[in-house]
């Protein structure tokens, strides 16, 4: 009972609580210091909101937007790119973005050699072969991320089977030899051309990467094999009937060799994003080998 009385006494003798003082205004002194009842200026000046679309707490496009006081973070729902928002992208305000949205611009920049972003759909082998001859630039760009092993191995092997008849000496030996011996020589030549073109294509790809290219090796090697075989096909056709030493065959050989250089340069440039001087330099070894082995027959 004594403790109860003491508690009551303390509660009864407690002085009345003073009312809490209002916090000072955030921008400058109180209104009385300006005299004459003049209101203190407000910094920054209050924004006049439009009647609809950008009003805090209103509706714009079916989505409600909540406006926090000045200086507080703001969170937007729905269409946060509304044109009526005067504080968007200003200091002290937070702008919300959707998942996978790039606030700094378009991030869909293509990188060479990236298999996840192909330059175009895979071409049928007929369209591929005709495209290398008729529209090489667009074809190389479209096939820069697609392997072409099927057409490359087939065309190169068929070219190798006939290449033995493009030289006078080897053609005479194959004709005079027994059938089994001639067939063996033809098959060996076909396989040798496939292996040789694979090695030369790999060398071209390696040089392109050393010069700053970033293309994939399978399209580069496959396309180089096709270029090597297709460009020499006209010379081989004339050489089979006229002989390798014929003047017309020599002229056609040099013309097709120059065409091969242009196609190699275009292919490496499109596949590895290299300027044409570097692309030509990356193809130099393969071009020299093509000239020495096939065009001139010196090796």
Coordinates of N, CA and C in Angstrom, one line a residue, residues 95-231:
X95 N 15.6 6.4 -59.8 CA 14.7 6.0 -61.0 C 14.8 4.5 -61.0
X96 N 13.7 3.9 -61.1 CA 13.6 2.4 -61.2 C 13.6 1.9 -62.6
X97 N 14.2 0.7 -62.8 CA 14.3 0.1 -64.1 C 13.8 -1.3 -64.1
X98 N 13.3 -1.7 -65.2 CA 12.8 -3.1 -65.3 C 14.0 -4.1 -65.4
X99 N 13.7 -5.3 -65.2 CA 14.8 -6.4 -65.3 C 15.2 -6.5 -66.7
X100 N 16.5 -6.6 -66.9 CA 17.2 -6.7 -68.2 C 17.1 -5.4 -69.1
X101 N 16.7 -4.3 -68.4 CA 16.7 -3.1 -69.1 C 18.0 -2.3 -69.0
X102 N 18.5 -1.8 -70.1 CA 19.8 -1.1 -70.1 C 19.5 0.4 -70.1
X103 N 19.8 1.0 -68.9 CA 19.5 2.5 -68.8 C 20.5 3.3 -69.6
X104 N 21.5 2.8 -70.1 CA 22.6 3.6 -70.7 C 22.5 3.5 -72.3
X105 N 21.6 2.8 -72.8 CA 21.5 2.7 -74.3 C 21.3 1.3 -74.7
X106 N 21.5 1.2 -76.0 CA 21.3 -0.1 -76.7 C 22.5 -1.0 -76.5
X107 N 22.4 -2.1 -75.8 CA 23.5 -3.0 -75.5 C 23.6 -4.1 -76.5
X108 N 22.8 -4.1 -77.6 CA 22.8 -5.2 -78.6 C 23.9 -5.0 -79.6
X109 N 25.1 -4.8 -79.1 CA 26.2 -4.6 -80.1 C 26.8 -6.0 -80.4
X110 N 27.0 -6.2 -81.7 CA 27.5 -7.5 -82.1 C 29.0 -7.6 -81.9
X111 N 29.4 -8.7 -81.4 CA 30.9 -9.0 -81.3 C 31.2 -10.2 -82.2
X112 N 32.3 -10.0 -82.9 CA 32.7 -11.1 -83.8 C 33.0 -12.3 -83.1
X113 N 32.7 -13.4 -83.7 CA 33.1 -14.7 -83.1 C 32.2 -15.1 -82.0
X114 N 31.2 -14.4 -81.7 CA 30.2 -14.8 -80.6 C 29.2 -15.6 -81.2
X115 N 29.2 -16.9 -80.9 CA 28.3 -17.8 -81.5 C 26.9 -17.6 -81.0
X116 N 26.7 -17.0 -79.8 CA 25.4 -16.7 -79.3 C 24.6 -15.7 -80.1
X117 N 25.3 -14.9 -80.9 CA 24.7 -13.8 -81.7 C 25.1 -14.1 -83.1
X118 N 24.4 -15.0 -83.8 CA 24.8 -15.3 -85.2 C 24.4 -14.1 -86.1
X119 N 25.2 -13.9 -87.2 CA 25.0 -12.8 -88.1 C 23.8 -13.1 -89.0
X120 N 23.4 -14.3 -89.2 CA 22.3 -14.7 -90.1 C 22.0 -16.2 -90.0
X121 N 20.9 -16.6 -90.6 CA 20.7 -18.0 -90.6 C 21.6 -18.8 -91.5
X122 N 21.8 -20.1 -91.3 CA 22.7 -20.9 -92.0 C 22.2 -21.1 -93.5
X123 N 23.0 -20.9 -94.4 CA 22.7 -21.0 -95.8 C 22.7 -22.5 -96.3
X124 N 21.8 -22.8 -97.2 CA 21.9 -24.1 -97.8 C 23.2 -24.2 -98.7
X125 N 23.7 -25.4 -98.9 CA 25.0 -25.5 -99.5 C 24.9 -25.0 -101.0
X126 N 23.8 -25.0 -101.6 CA 23.7 -24.4 -103.0 C 23.8 -22.9 -102.9
X127 N 23.1 -22.3 -101.9 CA 23.1 -20.9 -101.7 C 24.5 -20.4 -101.3
X128 N 25.2 -21.3 -100.5 CA 26.5 -21.0 -100.0 C 27.5 -20.9 -101.2
X129 N 27.5 -21.9 -102.0 CA 28.4 -22.0 -103.2 C 28.2 -20.8 -104.1
X130 N 26.9 -20.6 -104.5 CA 26.6 -19.5 -105.4 C 26.9 -18.1 -104.8
X131 N 26.7 -18.0 -103.4 CA 26.9 -16.8 -102.7 C 28.4 -16.4 -102.7
X132 N 29.3 -17.4 -102.6 CA 30.7 -17.1 -102.6 C 31.2 -16.5 -103.9
X133 N 30.5 -16.9 -105.0 CA 30.9 -16.4 -106.3 C 30.2 -15.1 -106.6
X134 N 28.9 -15.0 -106.3 CA 28.1 -13.9 -106.8 C 27.9 -12.8 -105.8
X135 N 27.9 -13.1 -104.5 CA 27.7 -12.1 -103.4 C 28.6 -12.4 -102.2
X136 N 29.9 -12.4 -102.4 CA 30.8 -12.9 -101.4 C 30.7 -12.1 -100.0
X137 N 30.6 -10.8 -100.1 CA 30.6 -10.1 -98.8 C 29.5 -10.4 -97.9
X138 N 28.3 -10.4 -98.5 CA 27.1 -10.7 -97.7 C 27.1 -12.2 -97.2
X139 N 27.6 -13.1 -98.1 CA 27.7 -14.5 -97.7 C 28.7 -14.8 -96.6
X140 N 29.8 -14.2 -96.6 CA 30.8 -14.3 -95.6 C 30.3 -13.7 -94.3
X141 N 29.6 -12.6 -94.3 CA 29.1 -12.0 -93.1 C 28.0 -12.9 -92.5
X142 N 27.2 -13.5 -93.3 CA 26.1 -14.3 -92.8 C 26.6 -15.6 -92.3
X143 N 27.6 -16.1 -92.8 CA 28.1 -17.5 -92.4 C 29.3 -17.4 -91.5
X144 N 29.6 -16.2 -90.9 CA 30.7 -16.1 -90.0 C 30.7 -16.9 -88.8
X145 N 29.5 -17.3 -88.3 CA 29.4 -18.1 -87.1 C 28.9 -19.5 -87.3
X146 N 28.8 -19.9 -88.6 CA 28.3 -21.2 -88.9 C 29.4 -22.1 -89.5
X147 N 29.7 -23.3 -89.0 CA 30.6 -24.2 -89.6 C 30.1 -24.7 -90.9
X148 N 31.0 -24.9 -91.9 CA 30.6 -25.3 -93.2 C 31.4 -26.6 -93.6
X149 N 31.6 -27.5 -92.6 CA 32.4 -28.6 -92.9 C 31.9 -29.5 -94.0
X150 N 30.6 -29.7 -94.1 CA 30.1 -30.6 -95.1 C 30.4 -30.2 -96.5
X151 N 30.0 -29.0 -96.9 CA 30.4 -28.5 -98.3 C 31.9 -28.4 -98.5
X152 N 32.6 -27.9 -97.4 CA 34.1 -27.7 -97.6 C 34.8 -29.0 -97.8
X153 N 34.6 -30.0 -97.0 CA 35.2 -31.3 -97.2 C 34.9 -32.0 -98.5
X154 N 33.6 -31.9 -98.9 CA 33.1 -32.5 -100.1 C 33.7 -31.9 -101.4
X155 N 33.7 -30.6 -101.4 CA 34.2 -29.8 -102.6 C 35.7 -30.0 -102.7
X156 N 36.4 -29.9 -101.6 CA 37.8 -30.0 -101.6 C 38.3 -31.4 -102.0
X157 N 37.6 -32.4 -101.6 CA 37.9 -33.8 -101.9 C 37.7 -34.0 -103.4
X158 N 36.6 -33.6 -103.9 CA 36.3 -33.7 -105.4 C 37.3 -32.9 -106.2
X159 N 37.7 -31.8 -105.7 CA 38.7 -31.0 -106.4 C 40.0 -31.7 -106.4
X160 N 40.4 -32.3 -105.3 CA 41.6 -33.1 -105.2 C 41.7 -34.3 -106.2
X161 N 40.5 -34.9 -106.3 CA 40.4 -36.1 -107.3 C 40.8 -35.7 -108.7
X162 N 40.4 -34.5 -109.1 CA 40.6 -34.0 -110.5 C 41.9 -33.3 -110.6
X163 N 42.5 -32.8 -109.5 CA 43.7 -32.0 -109.6 C 44.8 -32.7 -110.2
X164 N 44.9 -34.0 -110.1 CA 46.0 -34.8 -110.7 C 46.0 -34.7 -112.2
X165 N 44.8 -34.4 -112.8 CA 44.7 -34.3 -114.3 C 45.0 -32.9 -114.8
X166 N 45.3 -32.0 -113.9 CA 45.6 -30.6 -114.3 C 47.0 -30.4 -114.7
X167 N 47.9 -31.4 -114.5 CA 49.3 -31.2 -114.9 C 49.6 -32.3 -115.9
X168 N 50.4 -31.9 -116.9 CA 50.7 -32.8 -118.0 C 51.4 -34.1 -117.6
X169 N 52.4 -34.0 -116.7 CA 53.1 -35.2 -116.3 C 52.3 -36.2 -115.5
X170 N 51.6 -35.7 -114.5 CA 50.8 -36.5 -113.6 C 49.6 -37.1 -114.4
X171 N 49.1 -36.3 -115.4 CA 47.9 -36.8 -116.2 C 48.4 -38.0 -117.0
X172 N 49.5 -37.9 -117.7 CA 50.0 -39.0 -118.5 C 50.3 -40.2 -117.7
X173 N 50.9 -40.0 -116.5 CA 51.2 -41.2 -115.7 C 50.0 -41.9 -115.2
X174 N 48.9 -41.1 -114.9 CA 47.7 -41.7 -114.4 C 47.0 -42.4 -115.6
X175 N 47.1 -41.9 -116.8 CA 46.4 -42.6 -117.9 C 47.1 -43.9 -118.3
X176 N 48.4 -43.9 -118.3 CA 49.2 -45.1 -118.7 C 49.3 -46.1 -117.6
X177 N 49.0 -45.8 -116.3 CA 49.1 -46.7 -115.2 C 47.9 -47.6 -115.2
X178 N 48.1 -48.8 -114.6 CA 46.9 -49.7 -114.4 C 45.8 -49.0 -113.6
X179 N 44.6 -49.5 -113.8 CA 43.4 -48.9 -113.2 C 43.5 -48.8 -111.7
X180 N 43.9 -49.9 -111.0 CA 44.0 -49.8 -109.6 C 45.1 -48.8 -109.1
X181 N 46.2 -48.8 -109.8 CA 47.2 -47.8 -109.5 C 46.8 -46.4 -109.7
X182 N 46.1 -46.1 -110.8 CA 45.6 -44.8 -111.1 C 44.5 -44.4 -110.0
X183 N 43.7 -45.4 -109.7 CA 42.6 -45.1 -108.7 C 43.2 -44.7 -107.4
X184 N 44.3 -45.5 -107.0 CA 44.9 -45.2 -105.7 C 45.6 -43.8 -105.7
X185 N 46.2 -43.5 -106.8 CA 46.9 -42.2 -106.9 C 45.8 -41.1 -106.8
X186 N 44.7 -41.2 -107.5 CA 43.7 -40.2 -107.4 C 43.1 -40.1 -106.0
X187 N 42.8 -41.2 -105.3 CA 42.3 -41.1 -104.0 C 43.3 -40.4 -103.0
X188 N 44.6 -40.8 -103.2 CA 45.6 -40.2 -102.3 C 45.7 -38.7 -102.5
X189 N 45.6 -38.3 -103.8 CA 45.7 -36.9 -104.1 C 44.5 -36.1 -103.5
X190 N 43.3 -36.7 -103.6 CA 42.1 -36.1 -103.0 C 42.3 -35.9 -101.5
X191 N 42.7 -37.0 -100.8 CA 42.9 -36.9 -99.3 C 44.0 -35.8 -99.0
X192 N 45.1 -35.8 -99.8 CA 46.2 -34.9 -99.5 C 45.7 -33.4 -99.7
X193 N 44.8 -33.2 -100.7 CA 44.3 -31.8 -100.8 C 43.5 -31.4 -99.7
X194 N 42.7 -32.3 -99.1 CA 41.8 -32.0 -98.0 C 42.7 -31.7 -96.8
X195 N 43.7 -32.5 -96.5 CA 44.6 -32.3 -95.4 C 45.4 -31.0 -95.5
X196 N 45.9 -30.8 -96.7 CA 46.7 -29.5 -97.0 C 45.8 -28.3 -96.8
X197 N 44.6 -28.3 -97.4 CA 43.7 -27.1 -97.2 C 43.3 -26.9 -95.8
X198 N 43.1 -28.0 -95.0 CA 42.9 -27.8 -93.6 C 44.0 -27.1 -92.9
X199 N 45.2 -27.5 -93.2 CA 46.4 -26.9 -92.5 C 46.5 -25.4 -92.9
X200 N 46.4 -25.2 -94.2 CA 46.5 -23.8 -94.7 C 45.4 -22.9 -94.1
X201 N 44.2 -23.4 -94.0 CA 43.1 -22.7 -93.4 C 43.4 -22.4 -91.9
X202 N 43.9 -23.4 -91.2 CA 44.2 -23.1 -89.8 C 45.3 -22.1 -89.6
X203 N 46.3 -22.1 -90.6 CA 47.3 -21.0 -90.5 C 46.7 -19.7 -90.7
X204 N 45.8 -19.6 -91.7 CA 45.2 -18.3 -92.0 C 44.4 -17.8 -90.7
X205 N 43.7 -18.7 -90.1 CA 42.9 -18.3 -88.9 C 43.9 -17.9 -87.8
X206 N 45.0 -18.6 -87.6 CA 45.9 -18.3 -86.5 C 46.5 -16.9 -86.8
X207 N 46.9 -16.6 -88.0 CA 47.5 -15.3 -88.3 C 46.4 -14.2 -88.1
X208 N 45.2 -14.4 -88.4 CA 44.1 -13.4 -88.2 C 43.9 -13.1 -86.8
X209 N 44.0 -14.2 -85.9 CA 43.9 -13.9 -84.5 C 45.1 -13.2 -83.9
X210 N 46.3 -13.5 -84.5 CA 47.5 -12.7 -84.0 C 47.4 -11.3 -84.4
X211 N 46.7 -11.0 -85.5 CA 46.6 -9.6 -86.0 C 45.4 -8.8 -85.3
X212 N 44.8 -9.4 -84.4 CA 43.7 -8.8 -83.7 C 42.3 -9.2 -84.0
X213 N 42.2 -10.3 -84.8 CA 40.8 -10.8 -85.2 C 40.3 -11.6 -84.0
X214 N 38.9 -11.7 -84.0 CA 38.3 -12.5 -83.0 C 37.2 -13.4 -83.6
X215 N 37.4 -13.9 -84.8 CA 36.5 -14.8 -85.4 C 36.7 -16.2 -84.9
X216 N 35.7 -17.1 -85.2 CA 35.7 -18.5 -84.9 C 36.5 -19.3 -85.9
X217 N 37.2 -20.3 -85.5 CA 38.1 -21.0 -86.3 C 37.4 -21.9 -87.3
X218 N 36.3 -22.6 -87.0 CA 35.6 -23.5 -87.9 C 35.1 -22.8 -89.1
X219 N 34.3 -21.7 -89.0 CA 33.9 -21.0 -90.3 C 35.1 -20.5 -91.1
X220 N 36.1 -20.0 -90.4 CA 37.3 -19.5 -91.2 C 38.0 -20.6 -92.0
X221 N 38.2 -21.7 -91.4 CA 38.9 -22.8 -92.0 C 38.0 -23.4 -93.2
X222 N 36.7 -23.6 -92.9 CA 35.8 -24.2 -93.9 C 35.7 -23.3 -95.1
X223 N 35.5 -21.9 -94.8 CA 35.3 -21.0 -95.9 C 36.6 -20.9 -96.7
X224 N 37.8 -20.9 -96.1 CA 39.0 -20.9 -96.8 C 39.2 -22.1 -97.7
X225 N 38.8 -23.3 -97.3 CA 38.9 -24.4 -98.1 C 38.0 -24.3 -99.3
X226 N 36.8 -23.8 -99.2 CA 35.9 -23.6 -100.3 C 36.5 -22.5 -101.3
X227 N 37.0 -21.5 -100.8 CA 37.6 -20.4 -101.7 C 38.8 -21.0 -102.4
X228 N 39.6 -21.8 -101.8 CA 40.8 -22.4 -102.4 C 40.4 -23.3 -103.6
X229 N 39.3 -24.1 -103.4 CA 38.9 -25.1 -104.4 C 38.1 -24.4 -105.5
X230 N 37.1 -23.5 -105.1 CA 36.2 -22.9 -106.1 C 37.0 -22.0 -107.1
X231 N 37.9 -21.2 -106.6 CA 38.6 -20.3 -107.4 C 39.5 -20.9 -108.4

